Amino acid sequence: MFLAIFANNQNEEKMKENGHKKPQRAVIMGASSGIGYALAQRLIAHGWMVGLAARRTQPLQQLQQQAPERCFYAPIDVNDAHAEAQLLALFQQMGGVDVYVHAAGIGWQNPTLVAEKELQTAETNAVGFIRMVGTTYRYFAKQRKGHIVCISSIAGTKGLGPAPAYSATKALQNTYLQALEQLAYQQRLNLWFTDIRPGFVDTPLLTGTTQFPMLMPVERVAKSIEKAIRRQRHVCIIDWRWRVVTGLWRLIPNGLWRYVGRMLH
Protein backbone atom coordinates (compact mmCIF):
# COMPACT_ATOMS: atom_id res chain seq x y z
CA MET A 1 0.00 0.00 0.00
CA PHE A 2 2.84 2.36 0.89
CA LEU A 3 4.50 1.62 -2.45
CA ALA A 4 1.25 2.34 -4.29
CA ILE A 5 0.85 5.69 -2.54
CA PHE A 6 4.49 6.52 -3.25
CA ALA A 7 4.04 5.62 -6.92
CA ASN A 8 0.94 7.80 -7.18
CA ASN A 9 2.80 10.72 -5.61
CA GLN A 10 5.63 10.25 -8.07
CA ASN A 11 3.18 10.27 -11.00
CA GLU A 12 1.54 13.44 -9.69
CA GLU A 13 4.94 15.13 -9.42
CA LYS A 14 5.75 14.16 -13.00
CA MET A 15 2.46 15.57 -14.25
CA LYS A 16 3.10 18.81 -12.38
CA GLU A 17 6.52 19.06 -13.96
CA ASN A 18 4.86 18.72 -17.36
CA GLY A 19 2.44 21.50 -16.53
CA HIS A 20 -0.58 19.30 -15.76
CA LYS A 21 -2.17 18.25 -12.50
CA LYS A 22 -3.92 15.49 -14.42
CA PRO A 23 -4.40 14.58 -18.10
CA GLN A 24 -6.79 17.08 -19.64
CA ARG A 25 -9.81 15.67 -21.49
CA ALA A 26 -10.79 17.35 -24.75
CA VAL A 27 -13.34 16.52 -27.43
CA ILE A 28 -12.72 17.86 -30.93
CA MET A 29 -15.75 18.05 -33.20
CA GLY A 30 -14.54 18.09 -36.80
CA ALA A 31 -11.29 16.22 -36.17
CA SER A 32 -11.15 14.39 -39.50
CA SER A 33 -9.31 17.10 -41.47
CA GLY A 34 -7.85 20.58 -41.50
CA ILE A 35 -7.45 22.51 -38.26
CA GLY A 36 -9.32 19.93 -36.19
CA TYR A 37 -7.03 17.11 -37.32
CA ALA A 38 -3.85 19.14 -36.76
CA LEU A 39 -5.00 20.22 -33.30
CA ALA A 40 -5.88 16.63 -32.39
CA GLN A 41 -2.35 15.54 -33.34
CA ARG A 42 -0.85 18.18 -31.04
CA LEU A 43 -3.06 17.40 -28.06
CA ILE A 44 -2.44 13.67 -28.40
CA ALA A 45 1.31 14.25 -28.64
CA HIS A 46 1.20 16.39 -25.48
CA GLY A 47 -0.54 13.80 -23.32
CA TRP A 48 -4.19 14.87 -23.48
CA MET A 49 -7.06 12.41 -23.40
CA VAL A 50 -8.84 13.18 -26.66
CA GLY A 51 -12.29 12.41 -28.02
CA LEU A 52 -12.44 12.60 -31.81
CA ALA A 53 -15.67 13.24 -33.67
CA ALA A 54 -16.55 13.77 -37.33
CA ARG A 55 -18.61 12.27 -40.13
CA ARG A 56 -15.65 10.36 -41.62
CA THR A 57 -14.19 7.72 -39.31
CA GLN A 58 -11.04 6.63 -41.18
CA PRO A 59 -9.01 9.74 -40.22
CA LEU A 60 -10.26 9.37 -36.63
CA GLN A 61 -9.06 5.78 -36.49
CA GLN A 62 -5.65 6.89 -37.74
CA LEU A 63 -5.44 9.47 -34.96
CA GLN A 64 -6.56 6.98 -32.34
CA GLN A 65 -3.71 4.65 -33.26
CA GLN A 66 -1.25 7.28 -32.01
CA ALA A 67 -2.41 6.67 -28.41
CA PRO A 68 -5.13 4.01 -28.23
CA GLU A 69 -5.24 4.06 -24.43
CA ARG A 70 -6.39 7.68 -24.25
CA CYS A 71 -8.05 8.36 -27.59
CA PHE A 72 -11.71 7.74 -28.34
CA TYR A 73 -13.70 8.43 -31.46
CA ALA A 74 -17.30 8.56 -32.60
CA PRO A 75 -18.90 9.15 -36.01
CA ILE A 76 -21.02 12.27 -35.52
CA ASP A 77 -22.68 14.48 -38.12
CA VAL A 78 -23.56 17.84 -36.55
CA ASN A 79 -26.61 18.02 -38.83
CA ASP A 80 -28.03 14.70 -37.66
CA ALA A 81 -30.95 14.63 -35.23
CA HIS A 82 -29.07 12.07 -33.10
CA ALA A 83 -25.89 14.15 -32.85
CA GLU A 84 -26.66 15.43 -29.35
CA ALA A 85 -27.08 11.93 -27.90
CA GLN A 86 -23.95 10.73 -29.72
CA LEU A 87 -21.86 13.59 -28.32
CA LEU A 88 -23.07 12.96 -24.76
CA ALA A 89 -22.25 9.27 -25.20
CA LEU A 90 -18.68 10.22 -26.19
CA PHE A 91 -18.40 12.43 -23.09
CA GLN A 92 -19.53 9.49 -20.95
CA GLN A 93 -17.14 7.07 -22.67
CA MET A 94 -14.26 9.37 -21.71
CA GLY A 95 -15.39 9.64 -18.11
CA GLY A 96 -16.18 13.32 -18.57
CA VAL A 97 -14.68 16.20 -20.52
CA ASP A 98 -12.92 19.45 -19.61
CA VAL A 99 -12.62 21.15 -23.01
CA TYR A 100 -14.90 21.03 -26.05
CA VAL A 101 -13.45 22.24 -29.35
CA HIS A 102 -15.86 22.91 -32.21
CA ALA A 103 -13.90 22.77 -35.45
CA ALA A 104 -16.66 21.45 -37.73
CA GLY A 105 -17.69 23.72 -40.55
CA ILE A 106 -18.01 24.19 -44.30
CA GLY A 107 -17.86 27.14 -46.65
CA TRP A 108 -17.45 28.25 -50.23
CA GLN A 109 -16.93 31.36 -52.23
CA ASN A 110 -20.38 31.71 -53.73
CA PRO A 111 -20.77 35.05 -55.55
CA THR A 112 -23.56 33.61 -57.74
CA LEU A 113 -25.52 32.64 -54.61
CA VAL A 114 -26.05 29.00 -55.52
CA ALA A 115 -28.93 28.18 -53.17
CA GLU A 116 -27.72 24.69 -52.21
CA LYS A 117 -24.33 26.00 -51.10
CA GLU A 118 -25.83 28.84 -49.06
CA LEU A 119 -28.32 26.58 -47.31
CA GLN A 120 -25.77 23.83 -46.59
CA THR A 121 -23.43 26.41 -45.09
CA ALA A 122 -26.19 27.79 -42.88
CA GLU A 123 -27.28 24.30 -41.82
CA THR A 124 -23.78 23.22 -40.75
CA ASN A 125 -22.25 26.47 -39.49
CA ALA A 126 -25.36 27.84 -37.77
CA VAL A 127 -27.87 25.09 -36.91
CA GLY A 128 -25.27 22.33 -36.44
CA PHE A 129 -23.03 24.70 -34.50
CA ILE A 130 -25.82 25.72 -32.11
CA ARG A 131 -26.88 22.09 -31.71
CA MET A 132 -23.45 20.90 -30.58
CA VAL A 133 -22.31 23.96 -28.62
CA GLY A 134 -25.69 24.12 -26.90
CA THR A 135 -25.43 20.45 -25.94
CA THR A 136 -21.99 21.06 -24.47
CA TYR A 137 -23.12 24.15 -22.57
CA ARG A 138 -25.94 22.21 -20.90
CA TYR A 139 -23.51 19.41 -20.02
CA PHE A 140 -20.99 21.83 -18.52
CA ALA A 141 -23.75 23.70 -16.69
CA LYS A 142 -24.61 20.52 -14.79
CA GLN A 143 -21.01 20.10 -13.63
CA ARG A 144 -20.73 23.91 -13.29
CA LYS A 145 -17.39 24.11 -15.08
CA GLY A 146 -15.87 23.61 -18.50
CA HIS A 147 -14.21 25.30 -21.44
CA ILE A 148 -15.86 25.76 -24.85
CA VAL A 149 -13.53 26.57 -27.75
CA CYS A 150 -14.84 27.37 -31.22
CA ILE A 151 -12.95 27.79 -34.46
CA SER A 152 -14.81 30.64 -36.13
CA SER A 153 -13.02 32.96 -38.58
CA ILE A 154 -11.92 36.49 -39.35
CA ALA A 155 -14.68 36.27 -41.97
CA GLY A 156 -17.19 37.09 -39.23
CA THR A 157 -15.71 40.56 -38.78
CA LYS A 158 -17.64 42.05 -41.72
CA GLY A 159 -19.94 40.74 -44.41
CA LEU A 160 -17.81 39.36 -47.26
CA GLY A 161 -19.55 39.55 -50.64
CA PRO A 162 -17.78 36.57 -52.26
CA ALA A 163 -18.90 34.29 -49.37
CA PRO A 164 -22.20 35.62 -47.96
CA ALA A 165 -23.44 32.60 -45.99
CA TYR A 166 -19.98 31.75 -44.71
CA SER A 167 -19.22 35.21 -43.32
CA ALA A 168 -22.75 35.57 -41.92
CA THR A 169 -22.60 32.24 -40.07
CA LYS A 170 -19.17 33.05 -38.66
CA ALA A 171 -20.56 36.33 -37.31
CA LEU A 172 -23.37 34.30 -35.75
CA GLN A 173 -20.81 32.07 -34.03
CA ASN A 174 -18.96 35.09 -32.62
CA THR A 175 -22.17 36.56 -31.21
CA TYR A 176 -23.49 33.23 -29.91
CA LEU A 177 -20.33 32.64 -27.87
CA GLN A 178 -20.53 36.16 -26.49
CA ALA A 179 -24.16 35.54 -25.47
CA LEU A 180 -23.31 32.22 -23.81
CA GLU A 181 -20.49 33.84 -21.88
CA GLN A 182 -22.90 36.43 -20.51
CA LEU A 183 -25.44 33.70 -19.71
CA ALA A 184 -22.83 31.65 -17.84
CA TYR A 185 -21.89 34.70 -15.77
CA GLN A 186 -25.54 35.33 -14.93
CA GLN A 187 -25.93 31.69 -13.88
CA ARG A 188 -22.70 31.86 -11.82
CA LEU A 189 -21.08 29.03 -13.76
CA ASN A 190 -17.33 28.54 -13.98
CA LEU A 191 -17.36 28.28 -17.76
CA TRP A 192 -14.68 29.62 -20.10
CA PHE A 193 -15.17 30.52 -23.76
CA THR A 194 -12.48 30.91 -26.40
CA ASP A 195 -13.33 32.24 -29.86
CA ILE A 196 -10.55 31.30 -32.29
CA ARG A 197 -10.59 33.50 -35.41
CA PRO A 198 -7.97 32.39 -37.93
CA GLY A 199 -7.20 34.14 -41.16
CA PHE A 200 -6.76 32.08 -44.32
CA VAL A 201 -5.40 28.61 -43.47
CA ASP A 202 -3.96 26.08 -45.89
CA THR A 203 -6.59 23.36 -45.41
CA PRO A 204 -8.89 21.29 -47.70
CA LEU A 205 -11.57 23.96 -47.13
CA LEU A 206 -9.65 26.25 -49.51
CA THR A 207 -8.74 23.55 -52.03
CA GLY A 208 -9.76 24.49 -55.54
CA THR A 209 -10.33 28.15 -54.74
CA THR A 210 -8.32 31.14 -55.86
CA GLN A 211 -5.04 32.04 -54.18
CA PHE A 212 -5.55 33.73 -50.81
CA PRO A 213 -3.22 36.30 -49.27
CA MET A 214 -1.28 35.59 -46.08
CA LEU A 215 -2.12 31.87 -46.22
CA MET A 216 -0.94 30.14 -43.03
CA PRO A 217 0.27 26.54 -42.56
CA VAL A 218 -2.24 24.51 -40.57
CA GLU A 219 0.40 23.22 -38.15
CA ARG A 220 1.34 26.73 -37.05
CA VAL A 221 -2.32 27.63 -36.56
CA ALA A 222 -2.89 24.49 -34.47
CA LYS A 223 0.05 25.46 -32.26
CA SER A 224 -1.46 28.90 -31.66
CA ILE A 225 -4.83 27.34 -30.85
CA GLU A 226 -3.33 24.97 -28.29
CA LYS A 227 -1.62 27.92 -26.61
CA ALA A 228 -4.90 29.87 -26.57
CA ILE A 229 -6.68 26.91 -24.97
CA ARG A 230 -4.06 26.55 -22.24
CA ARG A 231 -4.17 30.28 -21.51
CA GLN A 232 -7.99 30.35 -21.69
CA ARG A 233 -7.92 33.25 -24.12
CA HIS A 234 -11.21 35.04 -24.73
CA VAL A 235 -10.75 35.93 -28.40
CA CYS A 236 -7.72 34.81 -30.40
CA ILE A 237 -7.19 36.17 -33.91
CA ILE A 238 -4.50 34.22 -35.75
CA ASP A 239 -2.02 35.66 -36.61
CA TRP A 240 -0.74 39.19 -35.87
CA ARG A 241 -1.14 40.22 -39.52
CA TRP A 242 -4.82 39.34 -39.44
CA ARG A 243 -5.23 41.20 -36.16
CA VAL A 244 -4.03 44.31 -37.98
CA VAL A 245 -6.25 43.65 -41.02
CA THR A 246 -9.43 43.00 -39.03
CA GLY A 247 -8.68 46.02 -36.84
CA LEU A 248 -8.62 48.16 -39.98
CA TRP A 249 -11.79 46.52 -41.28
CA ARG A 250 -13.66 47.55 -38.13
CA LEU A 251 -12.69 51.17 -38.73
CA ILE A 252 -14.35 51.24 -42.15
CA PRO A 253 -17.92 52.64 -41.97
CA ASN A 254 -20.61 50.33 -43.33
CA GLY A 255 -21.42 52.91 -45.99
CA LEU A 256 -17.91 52.54 -47.40
CA TRP A 257 -17.52 48.80 -46.82
CA ARG A 258 -19.50 47.96 -49.98
CA TYR A 259 -16.67 49.39 -52.10
CA VAL A 260 -14.04 47.22 -50.40
CA GLY A 261 -15.65 44.18 -52.00
CA ARG A 262 -13.79 44.83 -55.24
CA MET A 263 -10.52 44.17 -53.41
CA LEU A 264 -11.86 40.98 -51.81
CA HIS A 265 -13.22 39.42 -55.00
XYZ file of C-alpha atoms in Angstrom:
265
model
C 0.000 0.000 0.000
C 2.840 2.362 0.887
C 4.502 1.618 -2.454
C 1.246 2.339 -4.294
C 0.853 5.694 -2.537
C 4.492 6.518 -3.248
C 4.037 5.624 -6.922
C 0.939 7.802 -7.178
C 2.795 10.721 -5.613
C 5.629 10.250 -8.071
C 3.184 10.266 -10.998
C 1.539 13.437 -9.694
C 4.936 15.128 -9.421
C 5.754 14.162 -12.996
C 2.456 15.566 -14.250
C 3.097 18.815 -12.377
C 6.523 19.056 -13.959
C 4.865 18.718 -17.363
C 2.436 21.501 -16.527
C -0.576 19.296 -15.760
C -2.171 18.251 -12.498
C -3.922 15.487 -14.423
C -4.400 14.581 -18.100
C -6.794 17.080 -19.642
C -9.810 15.673 -21.492
C -10.792 17.349 -24.746
C -13.337 16.520 -27.430
C -12.720 17.861 -30.927
C -15.746 18.047 -33.201
C -14.541 18.089 -36.796
C -11.288 16.221 -36.166
C -11.148 14.394 -39.502
C -9.311 17.102 -41.469
C -7.846 20.577 -41.497
C -7.449 22.514 -38.261
C -9.321 19.934 -36.191
C -7.035 17.109 -37.325
C -3.849 19.137 -36.763
C -5.004 20.217 -33.299
C -5.878 16.633 -32.388
C -2.351 15.544 -33.344
C -0.853 18.184 -31.038
C -3.063 17.398 -28.058
C -2.443 13.667 -28.397
C 1.311 14.249 -28.636
C 1.196 16.387 -25.478
C -0.537 13.801 -23.325
C -4.187 14.866 -23.484
C -7.058 12.406 -23.401
C -8.836 13.184 -26.657
C -12.289 12.414 -28.016
C -12.441 12.602 -31.805
C -15.673 13.240 -33.674
C -16.553 13.771 -37.332
C -18.610 12.269 -40.132
C -15.653 10.356 -41.619
C -14.193 7.722 -39.306
C -11.045 6.634 -41.178
C -9.012 9.736 -40.219
C -10.255 9.372 -36.630
C -9.061 5.783 -36.493
C -5.645 6.890 -37.739
C -5.438 9.473 -34.962
C -6.560 6.981 -32.340
C -3.714 4.654 -33.264
C -1.249 7.279 -32.014
C -2.405 6.674 -28.407
C -5.131 4.005 -28.232
C -5.244 4.061 -24.429
C -6.387 7.680 -24.245
C -8.051 8.355 -27.591
C -11.707 7.739 -28.339
C -13.703 8.427 -31.461
C -17.301 8.565 -32.597
C -18.896 9.154 -36.007
C -21.022 12.275 -35.519
C -22.683 14.483 -38.122
C -23.563 17.839 -36.551
C -26.614 18.023 -38.827
C -28.028 14.698 -37.663
C -30.946 14.626 -35.232
C -29.071 12.070 -33.097
C -25.887 14.150 -32.851
C -26.663 15.434 -29.351
C -27.076 11.934 -27.904
C -23.946 10.727 -29.715
C -21.864 13.587 -28.317
C -23.065 12.958 -24.761
C -22.252 9.265 -25.201
C -18.683 10.218 -26.190
C -18.405 12.430 -23.089
C -19.532 9.493 -20.947
C -17.141 7.074 -22.665
C -14.256 9.371 -21.706
C -15.390 9.644 -18.110
C -16.178 13.322 -18.572
C -14.683 16.202 -20.521
C -12.920 19.447 -19.614
C -12.621 21.147 -23.015
C -14.897 21.032 -26.046
C -13.447 22.243 -29.351
C -15.861 22.910 -32.207
C -13.905 22.767 -35.447
C -16.657 21.449 -37.726
C -17.693 23.716 -40.552
C -18.012 24.185 -44.301
C -17.864 27.139 -46.650
C -17.449 28.246 -50.228
C -16.935 31.357 -52.227
C -20.376 31.714 -53.725
C -20.767 35.051 -55.552
C -23.556 33.605 -57.737
C -25.520 32.642 -54.611
C -26.052 29.004 -55.518
C -28.929 28.178 -53.171
C -27.724 24.692 -52.212
C -24.332 25.997 -51.097
C -25.830 28.842 -49.065
C -28.317 26.577 -47.311
C -25.769 23.831 -46.593
C -23.429 26.407 -45.092
C -26.194 27.791 -42.884
C -27.277 24.304 -41.817
C -23.782 23.224 -40.746
C -22.253 26.469 -39.494
C -25.359 27.837 -37.773
C -27.873 25.088 -36.911
C -25.273 22.329 -36.436
C -23.035 24.701 -34.502
C -25.824 25.719 -32.109
C -26.880 22.088 -31.712
C -23.450 20.896 -30.576
C -22.309 23.962 -28.615
C -25.692 24.122 -26.898
C -25.431 20.449 -25.936
C -21.988 21.056 -24.472
C -23.116 24.150 -22.573
C -25.941 22.213 -20.903
C -23.506 19.411 -20.023
C -20.986 21.830 -18.519
C -23.755 23.697 -16.686
C -24.606 20.517 -14.788
C -21.007 20.100 -13.630
C -20.733 23.912 -13.288
C -17.394 24.107 -15.084
C -15.869 23.609 -18.500
C -14.208 25.301 -21.443
C -15.858 25.760 -24.845
C -13.530 26.569 -27.745
C -14.844 27.371 -31.221
C -12.949 27.790 -34.461
C -14.808 30.637 -36.133
C -13.019 32.959 -38.580
C -11.919 36.489 -39.354
C -14.683 36.265 -41.969
C -17.190 37.085 -39.229
C -15.713 40.563 -38.778
C -17.635 42.055 -41.715
C -19.942 40.741 -44.409
C -17.812 39.356 -47.257
C -19.547 39.554 -50.635
C -17.780 36.574 -52.259
C -18.905 34.289 -49.367
C -22.196 35.624 -47.960
C -23.443 32.599 -45.992
C -19.985 31.750 -44.708
C -19.220 35.210 -43.317
C -22.753 35.566 -41.923
C -22.605 32.240 -40.069
C -19.172 33.048 -38.663
C -20.557 36.327 -37.309
C -23.373 34.305 -35.748
C -20.812 32.074 -34.034
C -18.963 35.090 -32.622
C -22.170 36.558 -31.208
C -23.485 33.234 -29.914
C -20.332 32.637 -27.874
C -20.532 36.156 -26.485
C -24.158 35.541 -25.475
C -23.311 32.221 -23.812
C -20.490 33.839 -21.885
C -22.905 36.426 -20.506
C -25.438 33.702 -19.706
C -22.831 31.651 -17.839
C -21.888 34.698 -15.770
C -25.545 35.327 -14.928
C -25.928 31.695 -13.875
C -22.698 31.861 -11.824
C -21.082 29.029 -13.762
C -17.331 28.537 -13.981
C -17.357 28.282 -17.764
C -14.679 29.624 -20.097
C -15.170 30.516 -23.762
C -12.484 30.906 -26.396
C -13.331 32.238 -29.859
C -10.550 31.304 -32.294
C -10.589 33.496 -35.407
C -7.974 32.388 -37.933
C -7.195 34.145 -41.158
C -6.759 32.077 -44.321
C -5.396 28.610 -43.469
C -3.958 26.081 -45.889
C -6.595 23.356 -45.408
C -8.889 21.291 -47.695
C -11.571 23.962 -47.134
C -9.653 26.251 -49.509
C -8.738 23.554 -52.030
C -9.757 24.494 -55.537
C -10.326 28.152 -54.736
C -8.317 31.142 -55.857
C -5.040 32.043 -54.181
C -5.550 33.726 -50.808
C -3.218 36.300 -49.273
C -1.277 35.594 -46.079
C -2.116 31.875 -46.219
C -0.937 30.143 -43.028
C 0.271 26.544 -42.562
C -2.243 24.514 -40.566
C 0.405 23.216 -38.150
C 1.339 26.733 -37.049
C -2.319 27.625 -36.561
C -2.890 24.486 -34.470
C 0.052 25.456 -32.258
C -1.459 28.901 -31.661
C -4.833 27.338 -30.848
C -3.328 24.974 -28.293
C -1.617 27.917 -26.613
C -4.899 29.874 -26.573
C -6.676 26.909 -24.966
C -4.058 26.550 -22.241
C -4.173 30.282 -21.511
C -7.988 30.353 -21.691
C -7.920 33.253 -24.125
C -11.214 35.037 -24.727
C -10.754 35.929 -28.404
C -7.721 34.807 -30.401
C -7.188 36.169 -33.914
C -4.503 34.217 -35.751
C -2.023 35.661 -36.611
C -0.740 39.193 -35.871
C -1.136 40.219 -39.515
C -4.820 39.339 -39.439
C -5.232 41.197 -36.157
C -4.033 44.306 -37.985
C -6.249 43.646 -41.023
C -9.432 43.003 -39.026
C -8.681 46.019 -36.840
C -8.620 48.163 -39.977
C -11.790 46.522 -41.280
C -13.657 47.551 -38.129
C -12.690 51.175 -38.725
C -14.351 51.242 -42.146
C -17.923 52.639 -41.971
C -20.614 50.327 -43.329
C -21.423 52.913 -45.992
C -17.911 52.535 -47.401
C -17.520 48.800 -46.818
C -19.499 47.965 -49.978
C -16.671 49.389 -52.099
C -14.042 47.217 -50.399
C -15.645 44.178 -52.005
C -13.792 44.828 -55.243
C -10.518 44.172 -53.412
C -11.862 40.983 -51.811
C -13.216 39.423 -54.996
